Short mmCIF file of C-alpha atoms and ligand atoms in Angstrom, two decimals:
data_model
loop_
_atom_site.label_atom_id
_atom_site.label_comp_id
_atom_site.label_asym_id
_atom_site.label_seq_id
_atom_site.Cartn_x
_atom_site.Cartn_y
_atom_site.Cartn_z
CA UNK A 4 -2.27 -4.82 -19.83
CA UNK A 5 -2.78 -4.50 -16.19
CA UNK A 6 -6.25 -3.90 -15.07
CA UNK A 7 -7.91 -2.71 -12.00
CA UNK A 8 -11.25 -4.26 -11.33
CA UNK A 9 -13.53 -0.69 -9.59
CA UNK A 10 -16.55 -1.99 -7.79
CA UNK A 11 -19.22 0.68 -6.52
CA UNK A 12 -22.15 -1.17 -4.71
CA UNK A 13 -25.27 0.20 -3.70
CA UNK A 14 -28.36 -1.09 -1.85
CA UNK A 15 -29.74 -2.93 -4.78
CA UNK A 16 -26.90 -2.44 -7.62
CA UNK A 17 -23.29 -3.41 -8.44
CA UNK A 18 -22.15 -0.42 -10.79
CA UNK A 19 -18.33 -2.06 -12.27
CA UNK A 20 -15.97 -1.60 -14.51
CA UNK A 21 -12.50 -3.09 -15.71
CA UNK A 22 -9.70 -0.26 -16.08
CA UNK A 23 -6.56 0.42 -17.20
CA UNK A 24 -5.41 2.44 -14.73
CA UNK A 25 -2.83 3.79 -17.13
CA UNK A 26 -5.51 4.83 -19.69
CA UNK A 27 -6.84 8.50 -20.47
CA UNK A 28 -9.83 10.05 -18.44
CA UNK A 29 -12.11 10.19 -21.39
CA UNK A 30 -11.28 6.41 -22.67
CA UNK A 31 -13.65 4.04 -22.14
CA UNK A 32 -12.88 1.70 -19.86
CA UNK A 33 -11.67 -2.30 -20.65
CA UNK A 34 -15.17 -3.12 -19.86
CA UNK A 35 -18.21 -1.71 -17.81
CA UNK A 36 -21.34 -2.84 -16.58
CA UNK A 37 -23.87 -2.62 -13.96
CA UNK A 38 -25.78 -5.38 -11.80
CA UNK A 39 -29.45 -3.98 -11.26
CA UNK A 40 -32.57 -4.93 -9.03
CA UNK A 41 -31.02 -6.99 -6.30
CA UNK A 42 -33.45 -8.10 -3.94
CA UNK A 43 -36.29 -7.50 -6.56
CA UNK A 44 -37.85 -10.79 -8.39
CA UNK A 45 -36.35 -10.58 -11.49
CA UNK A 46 -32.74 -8.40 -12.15
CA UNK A 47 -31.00 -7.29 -15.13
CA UNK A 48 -26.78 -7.24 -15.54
CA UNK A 49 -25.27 -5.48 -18.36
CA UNK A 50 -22.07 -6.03 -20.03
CA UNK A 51 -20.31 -3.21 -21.91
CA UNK A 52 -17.28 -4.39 -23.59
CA UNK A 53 -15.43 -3.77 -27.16
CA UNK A 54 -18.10 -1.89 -28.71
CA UNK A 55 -20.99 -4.39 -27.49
CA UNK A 56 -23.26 -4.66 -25.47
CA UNK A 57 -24.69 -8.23 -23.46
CA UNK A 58 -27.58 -8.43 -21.22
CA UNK A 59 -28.56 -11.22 -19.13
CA UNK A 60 -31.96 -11.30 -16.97
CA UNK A 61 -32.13 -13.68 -13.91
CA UNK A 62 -33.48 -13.40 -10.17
CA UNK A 63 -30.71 -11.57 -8.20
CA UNK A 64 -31.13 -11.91 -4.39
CA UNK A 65 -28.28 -10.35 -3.33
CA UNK A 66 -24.66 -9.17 -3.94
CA UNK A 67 -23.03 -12.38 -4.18
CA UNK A 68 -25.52 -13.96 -7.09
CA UNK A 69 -24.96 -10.65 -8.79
CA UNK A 70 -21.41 -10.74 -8.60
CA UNK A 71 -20.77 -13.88 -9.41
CA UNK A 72 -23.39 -13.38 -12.36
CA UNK A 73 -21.31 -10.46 -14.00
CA UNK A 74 -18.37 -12.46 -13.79
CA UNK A 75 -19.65 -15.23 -15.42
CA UNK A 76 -21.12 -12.89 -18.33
CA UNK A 77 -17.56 -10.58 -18.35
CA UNK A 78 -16.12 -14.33 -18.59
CA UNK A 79 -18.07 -15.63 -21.58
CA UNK A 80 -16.84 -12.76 -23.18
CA UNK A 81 -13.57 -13.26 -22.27
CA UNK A 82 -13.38 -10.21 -20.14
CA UNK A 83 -13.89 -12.20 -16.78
CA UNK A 84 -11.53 -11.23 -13.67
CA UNK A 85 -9.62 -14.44 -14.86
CA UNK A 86 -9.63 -13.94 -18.13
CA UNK A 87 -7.35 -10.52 -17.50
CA UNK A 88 -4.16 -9.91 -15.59
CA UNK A 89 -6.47 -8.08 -12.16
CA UNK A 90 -3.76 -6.40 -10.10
CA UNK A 91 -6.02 -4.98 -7.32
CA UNK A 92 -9.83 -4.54 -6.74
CA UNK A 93 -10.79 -0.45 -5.60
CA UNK A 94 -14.13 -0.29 -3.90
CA UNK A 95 -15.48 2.82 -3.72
CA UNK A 96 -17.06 3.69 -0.06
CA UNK A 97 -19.07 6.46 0.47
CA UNK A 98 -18.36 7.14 4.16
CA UNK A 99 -14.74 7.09 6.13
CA UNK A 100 -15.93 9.22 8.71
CA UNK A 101 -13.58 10.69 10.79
CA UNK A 102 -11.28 7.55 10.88
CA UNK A 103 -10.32 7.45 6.71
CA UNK A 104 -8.61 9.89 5.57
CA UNK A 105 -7.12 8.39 2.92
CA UNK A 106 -7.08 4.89 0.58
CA UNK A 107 -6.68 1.55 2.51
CA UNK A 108 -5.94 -1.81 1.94
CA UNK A 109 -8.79 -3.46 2.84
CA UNK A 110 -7.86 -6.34 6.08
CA UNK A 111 -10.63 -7.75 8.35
CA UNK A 112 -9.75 -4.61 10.41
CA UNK A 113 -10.65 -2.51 8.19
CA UNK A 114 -13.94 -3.97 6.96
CA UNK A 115 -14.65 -3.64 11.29
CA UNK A 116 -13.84 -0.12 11.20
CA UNK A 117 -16.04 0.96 8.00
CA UNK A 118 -19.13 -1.11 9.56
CA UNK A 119 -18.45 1.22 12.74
CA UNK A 120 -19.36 4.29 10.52
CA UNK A 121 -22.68 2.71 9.55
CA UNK A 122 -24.50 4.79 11.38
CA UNK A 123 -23.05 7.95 9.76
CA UNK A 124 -24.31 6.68 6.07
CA UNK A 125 -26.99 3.81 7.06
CA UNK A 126 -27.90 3.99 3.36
CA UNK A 127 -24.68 3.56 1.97
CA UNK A 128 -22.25 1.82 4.18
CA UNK A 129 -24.26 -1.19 4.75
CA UNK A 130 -23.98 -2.02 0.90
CA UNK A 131 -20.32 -1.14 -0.12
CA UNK A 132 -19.38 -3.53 2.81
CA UNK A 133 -21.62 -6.21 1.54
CA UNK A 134 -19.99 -5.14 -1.95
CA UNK A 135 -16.57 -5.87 -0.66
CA UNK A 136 -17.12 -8.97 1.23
CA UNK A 137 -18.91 -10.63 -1.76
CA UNK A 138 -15.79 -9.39 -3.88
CA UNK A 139 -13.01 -10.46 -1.73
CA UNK A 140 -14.06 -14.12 -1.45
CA UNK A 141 -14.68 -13.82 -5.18
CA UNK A 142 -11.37 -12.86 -6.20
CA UNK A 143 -9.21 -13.73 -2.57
CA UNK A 144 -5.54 -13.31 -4.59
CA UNK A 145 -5.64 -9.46 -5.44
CA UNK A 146 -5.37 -6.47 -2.95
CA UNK A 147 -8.69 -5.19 -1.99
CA UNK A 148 -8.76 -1.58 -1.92
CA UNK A 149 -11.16 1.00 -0.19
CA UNK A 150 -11.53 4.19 -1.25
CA UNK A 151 -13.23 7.04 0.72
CA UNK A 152 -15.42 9.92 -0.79
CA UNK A 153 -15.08 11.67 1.99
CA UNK A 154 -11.04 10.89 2.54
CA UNK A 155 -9.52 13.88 0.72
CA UNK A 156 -12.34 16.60 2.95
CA UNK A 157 -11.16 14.68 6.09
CA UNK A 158 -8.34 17.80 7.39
CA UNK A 159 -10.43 20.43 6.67
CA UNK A 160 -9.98 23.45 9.29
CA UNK A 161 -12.46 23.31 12.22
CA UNK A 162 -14.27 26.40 11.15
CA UNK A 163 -15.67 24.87 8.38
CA UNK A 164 -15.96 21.14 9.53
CA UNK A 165 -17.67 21.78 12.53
CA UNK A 166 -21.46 23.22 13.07
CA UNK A 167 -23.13 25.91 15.61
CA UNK A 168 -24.25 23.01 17.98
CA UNK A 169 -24.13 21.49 21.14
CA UNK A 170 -20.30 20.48 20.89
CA UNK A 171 -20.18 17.54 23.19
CA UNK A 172 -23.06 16.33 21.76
CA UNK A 173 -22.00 16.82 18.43
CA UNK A 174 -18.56 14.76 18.47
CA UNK A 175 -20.65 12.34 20.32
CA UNK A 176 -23.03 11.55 17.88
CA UNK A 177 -20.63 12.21 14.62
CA UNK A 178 -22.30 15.30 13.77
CA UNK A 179 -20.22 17.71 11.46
CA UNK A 180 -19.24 18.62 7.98
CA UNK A 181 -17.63 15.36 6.11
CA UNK A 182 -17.56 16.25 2.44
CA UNK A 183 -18.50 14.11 -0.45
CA UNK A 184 -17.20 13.79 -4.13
CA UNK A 185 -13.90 13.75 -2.75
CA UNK A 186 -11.96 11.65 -4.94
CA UNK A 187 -13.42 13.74 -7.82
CA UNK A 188 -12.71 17.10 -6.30
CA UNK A 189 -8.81 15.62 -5.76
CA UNK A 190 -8.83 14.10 -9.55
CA UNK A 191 -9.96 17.30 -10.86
CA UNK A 192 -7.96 19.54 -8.30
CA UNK A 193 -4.58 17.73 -9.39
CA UNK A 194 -5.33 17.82 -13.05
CA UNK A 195 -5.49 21.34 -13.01
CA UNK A 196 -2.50 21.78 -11.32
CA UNK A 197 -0.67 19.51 -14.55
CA UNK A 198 -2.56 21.91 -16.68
CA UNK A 199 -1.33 24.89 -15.43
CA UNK A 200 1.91 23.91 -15.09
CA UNK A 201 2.15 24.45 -11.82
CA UNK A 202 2.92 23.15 -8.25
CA UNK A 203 -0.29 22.12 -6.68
CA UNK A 204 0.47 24.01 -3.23
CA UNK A 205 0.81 27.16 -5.25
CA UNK A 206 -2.59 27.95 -6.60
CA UNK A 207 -6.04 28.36 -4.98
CA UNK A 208 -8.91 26.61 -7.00
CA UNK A 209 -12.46 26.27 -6.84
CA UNK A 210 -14.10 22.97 -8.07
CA UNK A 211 -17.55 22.62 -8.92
CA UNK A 212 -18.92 18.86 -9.46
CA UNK A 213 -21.81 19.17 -11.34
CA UNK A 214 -23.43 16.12 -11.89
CA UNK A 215 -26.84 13.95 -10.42
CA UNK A 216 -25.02 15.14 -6.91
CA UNK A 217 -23.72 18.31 -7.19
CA UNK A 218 -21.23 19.91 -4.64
CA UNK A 219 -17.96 22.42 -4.92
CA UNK A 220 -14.98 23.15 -3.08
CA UNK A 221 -12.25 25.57 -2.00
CA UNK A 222 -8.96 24.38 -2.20
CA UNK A 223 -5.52 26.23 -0.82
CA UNK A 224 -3.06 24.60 -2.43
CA UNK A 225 -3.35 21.17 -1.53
CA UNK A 226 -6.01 21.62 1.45
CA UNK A 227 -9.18 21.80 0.74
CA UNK A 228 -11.11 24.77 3.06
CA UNK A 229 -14.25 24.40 2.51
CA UNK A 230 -16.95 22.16 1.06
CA UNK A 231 -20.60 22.02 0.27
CA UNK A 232 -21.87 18.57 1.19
CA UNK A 233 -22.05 18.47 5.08
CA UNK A 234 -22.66 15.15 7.19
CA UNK A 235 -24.73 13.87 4.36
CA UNK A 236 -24.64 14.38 1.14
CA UNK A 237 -27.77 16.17 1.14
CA UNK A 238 -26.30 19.47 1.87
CA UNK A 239 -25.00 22.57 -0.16
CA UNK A 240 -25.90 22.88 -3.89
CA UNK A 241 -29.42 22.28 -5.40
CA UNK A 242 -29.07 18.82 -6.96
CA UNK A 243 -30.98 17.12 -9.59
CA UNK A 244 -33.37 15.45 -7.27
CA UNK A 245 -31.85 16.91 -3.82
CA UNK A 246 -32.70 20.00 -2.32
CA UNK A 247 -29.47 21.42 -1.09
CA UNK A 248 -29.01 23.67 1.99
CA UNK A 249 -32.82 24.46 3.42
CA UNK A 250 -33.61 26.09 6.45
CA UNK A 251 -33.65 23.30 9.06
CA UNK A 252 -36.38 24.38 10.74
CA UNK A 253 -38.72 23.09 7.17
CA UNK A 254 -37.82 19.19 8.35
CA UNK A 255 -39.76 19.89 12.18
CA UNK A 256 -42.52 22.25 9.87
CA UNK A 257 -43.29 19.15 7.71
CA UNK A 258 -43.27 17.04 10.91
CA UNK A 259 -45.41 18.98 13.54
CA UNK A 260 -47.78 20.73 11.08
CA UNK A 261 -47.78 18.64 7.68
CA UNK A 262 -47.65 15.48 9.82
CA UNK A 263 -45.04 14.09 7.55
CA UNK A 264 -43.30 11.08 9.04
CA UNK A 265 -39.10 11.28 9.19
CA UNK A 266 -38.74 9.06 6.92
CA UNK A 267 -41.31 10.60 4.00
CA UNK A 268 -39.44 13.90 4.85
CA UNK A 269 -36.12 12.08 4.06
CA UNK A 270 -37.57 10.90 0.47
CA UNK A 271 -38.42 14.33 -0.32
CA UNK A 272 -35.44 16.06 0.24
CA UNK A 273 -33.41 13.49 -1.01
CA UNK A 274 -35.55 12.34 -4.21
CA UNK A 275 -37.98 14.44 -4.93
CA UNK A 276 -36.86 17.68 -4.45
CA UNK A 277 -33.53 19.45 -6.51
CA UNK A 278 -34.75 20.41 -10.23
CA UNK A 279 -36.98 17.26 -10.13
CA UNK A 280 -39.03 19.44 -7.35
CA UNK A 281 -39.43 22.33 -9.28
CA UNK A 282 -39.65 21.38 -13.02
CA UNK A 283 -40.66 17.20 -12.68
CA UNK A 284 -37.25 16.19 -14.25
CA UNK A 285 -33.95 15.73 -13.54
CA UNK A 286 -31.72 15.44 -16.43
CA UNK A 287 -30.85 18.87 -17.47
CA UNK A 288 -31.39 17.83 -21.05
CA UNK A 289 -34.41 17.36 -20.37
CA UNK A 290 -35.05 20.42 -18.56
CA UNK A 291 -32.84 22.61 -21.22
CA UNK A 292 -35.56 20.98 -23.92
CA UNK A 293 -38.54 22.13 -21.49
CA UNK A 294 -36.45 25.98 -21.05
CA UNK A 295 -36.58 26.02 -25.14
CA UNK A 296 -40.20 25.31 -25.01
CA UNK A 297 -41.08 28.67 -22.23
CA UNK A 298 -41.68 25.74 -19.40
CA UNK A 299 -42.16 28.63 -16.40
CA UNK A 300 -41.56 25.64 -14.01
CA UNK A 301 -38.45 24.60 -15.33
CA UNK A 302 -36.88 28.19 -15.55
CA UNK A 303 -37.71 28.71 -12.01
CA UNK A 304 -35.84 25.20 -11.30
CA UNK A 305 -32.59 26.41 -13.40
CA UNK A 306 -32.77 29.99 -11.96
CA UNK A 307 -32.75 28.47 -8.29
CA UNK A 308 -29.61 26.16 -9.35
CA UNK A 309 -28.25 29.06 -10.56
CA UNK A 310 -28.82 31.20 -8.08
CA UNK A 311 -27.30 28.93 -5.20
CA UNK A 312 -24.40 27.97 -7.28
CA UNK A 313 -23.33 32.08 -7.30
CA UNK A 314 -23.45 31.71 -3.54
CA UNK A 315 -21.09 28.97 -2.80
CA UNK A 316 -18.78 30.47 -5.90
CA UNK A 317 -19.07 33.93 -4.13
CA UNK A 318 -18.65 32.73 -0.67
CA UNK A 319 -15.99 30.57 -1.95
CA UNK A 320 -13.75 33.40 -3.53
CA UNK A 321 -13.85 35.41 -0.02
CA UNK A 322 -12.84 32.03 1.97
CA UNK A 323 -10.15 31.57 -0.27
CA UNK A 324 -8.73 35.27 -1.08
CA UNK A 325 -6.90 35.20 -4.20
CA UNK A 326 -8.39 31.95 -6.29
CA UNK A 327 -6.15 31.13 -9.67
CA UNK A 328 -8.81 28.41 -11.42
CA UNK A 329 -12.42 27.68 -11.09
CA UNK A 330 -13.24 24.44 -12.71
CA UNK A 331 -16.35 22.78 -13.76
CA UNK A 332 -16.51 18.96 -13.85
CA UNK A 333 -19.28 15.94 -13.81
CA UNK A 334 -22.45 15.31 -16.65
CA UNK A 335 -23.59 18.72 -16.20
CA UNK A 336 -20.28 20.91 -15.65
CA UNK A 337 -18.95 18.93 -18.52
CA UNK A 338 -21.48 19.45 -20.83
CA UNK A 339 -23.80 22.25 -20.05
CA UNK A 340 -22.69 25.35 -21.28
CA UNK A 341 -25.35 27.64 -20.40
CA UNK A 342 -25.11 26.26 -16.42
CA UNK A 343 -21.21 27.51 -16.77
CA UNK A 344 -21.46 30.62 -18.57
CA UNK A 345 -24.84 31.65 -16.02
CA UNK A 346 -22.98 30.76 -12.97
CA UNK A 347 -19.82 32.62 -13.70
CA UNK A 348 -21.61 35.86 -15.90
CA UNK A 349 -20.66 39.43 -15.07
CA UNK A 350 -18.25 38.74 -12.65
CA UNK A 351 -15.61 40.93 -15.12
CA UNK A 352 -14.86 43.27 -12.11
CA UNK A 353 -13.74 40.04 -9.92
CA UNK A 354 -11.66 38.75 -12.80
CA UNK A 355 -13.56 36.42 -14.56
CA UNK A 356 -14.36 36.33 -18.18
CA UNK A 357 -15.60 33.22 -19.67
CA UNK A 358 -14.95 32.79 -23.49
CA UNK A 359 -18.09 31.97 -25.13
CA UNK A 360 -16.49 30.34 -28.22
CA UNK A 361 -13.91 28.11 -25.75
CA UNK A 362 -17.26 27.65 -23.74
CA UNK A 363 -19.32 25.93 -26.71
CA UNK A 364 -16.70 23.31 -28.05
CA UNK A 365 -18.22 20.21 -27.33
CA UNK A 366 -16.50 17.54 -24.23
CA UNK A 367 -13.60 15.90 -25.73
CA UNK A 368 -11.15 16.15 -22.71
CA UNK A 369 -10.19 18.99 -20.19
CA UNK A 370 -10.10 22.58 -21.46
CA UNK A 371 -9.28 26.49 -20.39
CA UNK A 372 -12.86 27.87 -21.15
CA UNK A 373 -11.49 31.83 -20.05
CA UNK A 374 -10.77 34.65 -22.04
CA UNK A 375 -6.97 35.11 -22.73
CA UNK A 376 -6.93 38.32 -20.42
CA UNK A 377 -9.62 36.58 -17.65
CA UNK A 378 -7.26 36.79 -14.12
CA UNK A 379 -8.97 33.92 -12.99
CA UNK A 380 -8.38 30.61 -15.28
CA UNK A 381 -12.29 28.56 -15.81
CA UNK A 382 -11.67 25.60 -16.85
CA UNK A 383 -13.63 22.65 -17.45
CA UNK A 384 -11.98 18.64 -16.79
CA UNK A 385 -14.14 15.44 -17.04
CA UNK A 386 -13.79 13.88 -14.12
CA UNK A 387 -13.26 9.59 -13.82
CA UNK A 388 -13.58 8.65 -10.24
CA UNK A 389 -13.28 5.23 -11.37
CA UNK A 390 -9.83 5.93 -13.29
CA UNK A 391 -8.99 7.68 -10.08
CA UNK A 392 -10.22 4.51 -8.01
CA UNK A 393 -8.12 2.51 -10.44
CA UNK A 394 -5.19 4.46 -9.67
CA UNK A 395 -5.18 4.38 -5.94
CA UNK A 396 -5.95 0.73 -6.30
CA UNK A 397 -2.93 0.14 -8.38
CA UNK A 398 -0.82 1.66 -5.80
CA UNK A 399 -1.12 -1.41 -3.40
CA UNK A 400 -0.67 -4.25 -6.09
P1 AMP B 776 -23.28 12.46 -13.41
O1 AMP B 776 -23.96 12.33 -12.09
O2 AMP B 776 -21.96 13.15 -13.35
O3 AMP B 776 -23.26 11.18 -14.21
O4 AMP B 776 -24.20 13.47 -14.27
C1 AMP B 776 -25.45 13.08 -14.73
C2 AMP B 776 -26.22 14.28 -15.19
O5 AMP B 776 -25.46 15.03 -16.15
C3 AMP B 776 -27.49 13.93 -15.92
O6 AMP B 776 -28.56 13.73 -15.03
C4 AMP B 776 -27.72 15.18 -16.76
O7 AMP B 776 -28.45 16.10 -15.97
C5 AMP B 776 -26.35 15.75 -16.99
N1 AMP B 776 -25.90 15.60 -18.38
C6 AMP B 776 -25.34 14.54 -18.98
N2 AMP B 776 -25.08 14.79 -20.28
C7 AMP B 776 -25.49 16.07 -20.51
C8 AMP B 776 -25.50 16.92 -21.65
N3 AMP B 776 -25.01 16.54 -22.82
N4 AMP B 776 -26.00 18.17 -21.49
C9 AMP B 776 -26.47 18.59 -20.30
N5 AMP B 776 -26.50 17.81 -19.19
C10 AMP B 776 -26.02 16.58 -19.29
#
């Protein structure tokens, strides 16, 4: 079996897993595991792998300890990168700005043209380079293989990349509409596509990721048109512990008159706001359990979700004129049945008709969740932006 090693590395974790790239999307993967608490004094990594599950705790201060740690583990379960025949390595990278628009073999060149775009995700970029670095002396005999989340946005039409503001200064500084959740909206968009039996460049879809992040898209055929996430992901739909589209104005309220410094005001929007703001919580099974129990506070939360989901879908269907599929995806689309039967209810007259027995069955792989006579299809297709990772990898080996 020929395995992809997918590496996704944030600030102070190493999320990875080992995958077939041939497998299904709602197989688990060879092996999975995550390196946590880098930088902190003591750090955890967890193994996943046939059924079990290993944990070893050790000071991690930084990437390459970790790294090297979870191979060592994978290895002693004779899972290790050696232990397997590794065609390619797929990082995920958050930003490609407006130089990646699709996946790249990763060269020296190209590790000097993602730092570039550091300061259009200072959060992010910073540690899926330090991610790939650590990996590619690791493992210097496989392809190396970058993958944008922000690649498959990259030709969207001016009118919706670009924002009301000073234009020179604007391309100067980077500022417009990127897109995030890319490869998901692509793995989803193409799915659907297979499941409708039908050329890709012939049907207009929706897709709404619903997950921790949350953000949709309109998609003509193969272009998509229009996206929620803007320059950062910060933007669009209410999130589970980001706010989504406020008024700009709030940030320079909070600053002048709150006396809230940037960066607190960038914590709140970005952590402590979403459902968490409202309600105190996050998870929506946590919130539906608090809904059950008459919580006012986390109604309100799930009505405002709600509420700005029906926008985007709305403002979606006019962008795109005639749409064919609407499809929910991610922990929450996936599994939440009440978010997809609120977000799409009474729109009958539009031609959509969600069937309330298709919309209950549990998440065992992608299904049509319409009624037989709804004009627009809903469906509903677990997403695996690893798998999909996996795949593009595989493409260079
Ligand atoms: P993701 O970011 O795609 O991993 O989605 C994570 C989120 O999905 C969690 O924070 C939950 O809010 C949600 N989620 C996961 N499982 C369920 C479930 N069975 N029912 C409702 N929400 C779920």
């Amino acid at each position: 079996m020929s395995l992809v090693l997918v590496l996704n590395s944030g600030s102070s974790s190493i999320k990875f897993q080992l995958v077939d790239p041939d497998q299904h999307a709602t197989d688990e993967p060879f092996a999975s595991g995550l390196v946590e608490q880098i930088g902190e004094p003591m750090g955890r990594v967890t193994l996943k792998h046939a059924g079990e599950k290993h944990v070893v705790e050790a000071p991690i201060p930084d990437h390459t300890v970790g790294l090297d740690l979870a191979f060592k583990l994978m290895a002693e379960h004779e899972c290790g990168p050696t232990d397997v025949e590794l065609v390619a390595v797929g990082h995920r990278l958050v930003h490609g700005g407006l130089v990646f628009s699709k996946p790249e073999l990763i060269t020296d060149q190209i590790v000097d043209l993602a730092r570039s775009l550091i300061p259009l995700a200072p959060l992010h970029n910073p540690a899926n380079i330090d991610g790939i670095e650590v990996a590619r002396k690791l493992l210097p005999d496989v392809p190396h293989v970058a993958v944008f989340d922000t690649g498959f946005f990259h030709g969207m039409p001016p009118a919706a990349a670009l924002y009301a503001v000073d234009k020179e200064l604007a391309a100067e500084t980077g500022v417009r509409r990127y897109g995030f959740h890319g490869t998901s909206h692509e793995y989803v968009s193409n799915k659907v596509a297979e499941l409708m039996e039908l050329p890709k460049a012939a049907i207009n879809q929706i897709t709404l990721h619903l997950g921790n992040g949350a953000s949709c898209a309109a998609i003509k055929g193969e272009q998509p048109i229009d996206t929620s996430m803007g320059m950062t992901p910060l933007a669009g739909l209410v999130m589970g512990t980001r706010s989504g589209d406020v008024d700009p104005g709030i940030v320079f309220h909070l600053h002048r008159t709150a006396g809230m410094p940037i960066d607190d005001i960038d914590e709140l929007l970005n952590k402590k706001s979403g459902v968490k703001g409202i309600a105190g919580v996050n998870d929506f099974r946590e919130l539906r359990r608090m809904i059950e129990e008459e919580n006012e506070d986390a109604w309100l939360a799930y009505n405002i979700y709600i509420h700005q989901l029906r926008r985007y879908i709305g403002s979606y269907m006019i962008s795109l004129g005639r749409v064919d599929a609407i499809t929910f995806t991610a922990g929450v689309g996936e599994n939440d049945s009440f978010v997809r039967a609120d977000a799409l209810a009474n729109l009958e007259m539009y031609g959509i008709k969600i069937d309330p027995e298709r919309n209950a069955l549990p998440n065992t792989g992608p299904r049509l969740i319409s009624a037989h006579d709804s004009v627009i299809k809903v469906w509903v297709v677990p997403t695996n932006e690893e798998l999909a990772i996996a795949r593009y990898a595989k493409a260079f080996a």
